[in-house]
């Protein structure tokens, strides 16, 4: 391809340096040059080491797509891991490795893929619409893709497709090979670089600079460029610059360095250098750069050309630092090397990985001796802190001082590398220079520049402090110390001590002079800090002696000092206690021990006891009380402390420590006896720590000593620990002391939550004895826990003035009859009325029943029923009254309800029973009333009058058919049964009566016979409905009763009825006789006229039945009634019977003569022939 030929390998040429460096020895050149490795030696084919198939995105990895062996593979050289080579079978045209991680991008045609090699997972894939001519990683998270028309950025995060950034300029159009693409650190600028064939065989370079913010492009004539960020003198913020080579036709190449993205009017302006000519050797006029890289470590630009020349430029001045031809082969790919601040490059085909870095030791000497640029040498040495300019700095410093440029000399001394001029001699020289009126002393100017640059050394700090302290301007020293601008020393502290102890302490602390620092703490009275400081720095002194003196002079300070010593383990706490107690300092002893014993260690039990004893016996029991309240210690002698607390009146604390029940009872009684010291909340919580037996013992003691005074505490304890102690023992406790009021209060606190029946019963009992009748009623009404029987018995025995609690119990637990008896016996009839009307009207029947049992006044019962009215359930009431044979009592009440339009079934059932019993036109009621239950009244009537039961069951409309059949059968009411069956027209019901049950065949047959007789004699003759007849006939047919069916049909057809001429019935009668009673067929044929003769005749003469004479008679009978052809056809059938079946030829001839019809005569010969 034309584009790829531009980077073909050049002819070999002799390696050499620039003319100036030709005289320099190899060790004095400003670069370090070496070969890192050879790719062919690692098994990589030389044919694959070329632009496009070999890539180096960073100093971590080299990737090569090697297809030379016929098996496509990607070779990865790990430069950070001993140059380890990994070969992966992958078919790809190009591969590039992420600059910081093991993420590999592959390209095959227009298809792109990104893999995470560590996770062995594909991250993204995309198919571009057009081929990619150049690509590279522009950041750890993005890849730049350049096609023939546009540039794209593709993020490896998410699922987004490549996003177009800009279109290629026409200057980089067709025929241009893209060789590089750069993006600025702030990602706002893009630089696309390409080369093409120019005139006269020269290689033309074009670059496109694109601003992403403004969306505009600018073309530059040149081959290579890069972005770089550096610190510019005089500015606090860094500058982002573009460095590029400009090569226009017929003009020498120039280096441009200019800041991009900054407004020229911004503070400090925009950094820009004047174009600097590039020193191209005479024999390389046609040469051109293929790579440019800026090193952040030294702010140096490396430029590599096609012919293998290396150029070094200083970014801040643009000056050329070095030029040399490092190889005769083409370096087609380069990258920065972070460890050295240099660059790496790979030569085409040979595969040499070359390393070039700045030689810091020789750069400044080289610039001074070879380039003869002292200013540049000083600038580089000062900026980069490089050696080799000592003499230059000394000469320049002397020159400036000799010329009277104090400020310049001070600046030079301050910026000299490695502090070479920051000596005592320099300070003395500035001190020896007389000051100028209106200006600060030269030495102060010098120190001012040093302070701006950083921190002063010990000598400088000391020399600066002397004049400042002489002038009394200690605030400056304090400011510099705060800003850490001074190096502290013992000498500086001694100097400051005379002026300011606080500042001297700061200096001693920083200079690590513990003896003098402790002295400062003492002078400042900061005893609490001495121990902490001594522990921190490992300094030891006689703390016991110091503490004894302080305890007498300054007890508060001694306390702080002791705390610090004990915290650092520098003194025995027992010794401290002895010191303080020897001076009778109880307060300080307490404060010290509180701090020293806060870890609450077992081995400190003696001191914990001592602390409490000191306060309990020393007149400060409140302090001990507070210590015990906060539970600060747990290893002291509890029994000893308990006795001390009891003797001091701290009953609560004594209780907390005693374990013996007798001790506990004694302290508890003492506490409860004094209302001022009584703490009910504590008492309640304290009982939680006792066993149930001990708790009962203590409660018993409290009640025995002062029942009225201790009742409240006892009831509260009993309520809170009811579950632990148990309700029964607590109830027994109160009952033994006949303390029913206490029992009431105790149970009142738990009854609403307890599920113990005993609690509820005893509460009812206690409330009754305390005349708390409303509570008795409430619990009886609302509780679901108590056992009803004992509560009922108690209430009946107690005979409370208000029986409502008893009423609630009896009502809820179905003791209504017993309640009724109790109320009636105690002349409490009004409560009976209240109960029935307001409490439970639905239980009125039970009340009425019990009143009847008690021979109660019937007027009272009637009045009670009238007052309850419709709320009383009728059925249960009737059942109760009927059981006692007092049903007539309800007649007025029931009739009154019915008169109001009541439609309740129970009401109508009851009045029906009364009417049946009294024989008060029961037939009319059973027939006409629409609301009673036929099942109920039918069952009721069976014993009194079965016919009435039949009427009731009949009124059921079919739901009581089984009972109806049973009653009529058992009582011989077959006529009623027959009429009902005919009218009902229910074939299933017919089946039940016509088919006898297995095992009862004999009796069932007799019953069926009687039923059939009534059906034939009464039911069917009475009906005028043809459906009744039809259904009945079907039922007999379904029951397979042919003889009974014949009997039935004879009664209907032959004995005269509305259905005598019914053709179907006549047909059915004859057909049934043909099948079941052949002797009657001839009679029926002769007596009946309206039947289907020809069809029946055919059936009769069939081989199955063989009734030839009957068939002959039917044919002749119907032939006489017919005319014409129909008569001839019937006569022919008749003669056919005689000829073919009877074989009576004489009769046939006689019949033919009598009929004298041609069809008949024509049939006769056939008969004779057949015979």
mmCIF file of N, CA, C and O in Angstrom, residues 199-200 202 247-254 285:
data_model
loop_
_atom_site.group_PDB
_atom_site.id
_atom_site.type_symbol
_atom_site.label_atom_id
_atom_site.label_comp_id
_atom_site.label_asym_id
_atom_site.label_seq_id
_atom_site.Cartn_x
_atom_site.Cartn_y
_atom_site.Cartn_z
ATOM 1 N N UNK A 199 5.793 16.696 -2.887
ATOM 2 C CA UNK A 199 6.531 16.949 -4.125
ATOM 3 C C UNK A 199 8.018 16.698 -3.962
ATOM 4 O O UNK A 199 8.596 16.878 -2.896
ATOM 5 N N UNK A 200 8.675 16.304 -5.024
ATOM 6 C CA UNK A 200 10.114 16.068 -5.012
ATOM 7 C C UNK A 200 10.521 14.896 -4.152
ATOM 8 O O UNK A 200 11.665 14.849 -3.674
ATOM 9 N N UNK A 202 9.601 14.236 -1.183
ATOM 10 C CA UNK A 202 9.575 14.529 0.252
ATOM 11 C C UNK A 202 8.297 13.958 0.872
ATOM 12 O O UNK A 202 7.285 13.747 0.190
ATOM 13 N N UNK A 247 6.723 21.920 9.793
ATOM 14 C CA UNK A 247 7.581 21.795 8.592
ATOM 15 C C UNK A 247 6.768 22.210 7.383
ATOM 16 O O UNK A 247 5.887 21.495 6.926
ATOM 17 N N UNK A 248 7.059 23.435 6.950
ATOM 18 C CA UNK A 248 6.425 23.925 5.738
ATOM 19 C C UNK A 248 7.401 23.796 4.576
ATOM 20 O O UNK A 248 8.622 23.720 4.773
ATOM 21 N N UNK A 249 6.858 23.775 3.391
ATOM 22 C CA UNK A 249 7.689 23.590 2.191
ATOM 23 C C UNK A 249 8.715 24.715 2.085
ATOM 24 O O UNK A 249 8.398 25.895 2.311
ATOM 25 N N UNK A 250 9.947 24.332 1.773
ATOM 26 C CA UNK A 250 11.051 25.276 1.539
ATOM 27 C C UNK A 250 11.368 26.086 2.797
ATOM 28 O O UNK A 250 11.902 27.195 2.715
ATOM 29 N N UNK A 251 10.990 25.598 3.990
ATOM 30 C CA UNK A 251 11.314 26.284 5.241
ATOM 31 C C UNK A 251 11.868 25.266 6.226
ATOM 32 O O UNK A 251 11.487 24.085 6.199
ATOM 33 N N UNK A 252 12.788 25.702 7.077
ATOM 34 C CA UNK A 252 13.347 24.773 8.050
ATOM 35 C C UNK A 252 12.300 24.378 9.092
ATOM 36 O O UNK A 252 11.342 25.096 9.343
ATOM 37 N N UNK A 253 12.544 23.215 9.659
ATOM 38 C CA UNK A 253 11.630 22.710 10.687
ATOM 39 C C UNK A 253 11.773 23.535 11.956
ATOM 40 O O UNK A 253 12.874 23.972 12.312
ATOM 41 N N UNK A 254 10.638 23.727 12.650
ATOM 42 C CA UNK A 254 10.618 24.508 13.887
ATOM 43 C C UNK A 254 9.835 23.754 14.962
ATOM 44 O O UNK A 254 8.920 22.976 14.658
ATOM 45 N N UNK A 285 18.309 16.091 5.476
ATOM 46 C CA UNK A 285 17.352 17.136 5.090
ATOM 47 C C UNK A 285 15.971 16.564 4.784
ATOM 48 O O UNK A 285 14.951 17.225 4.979
#
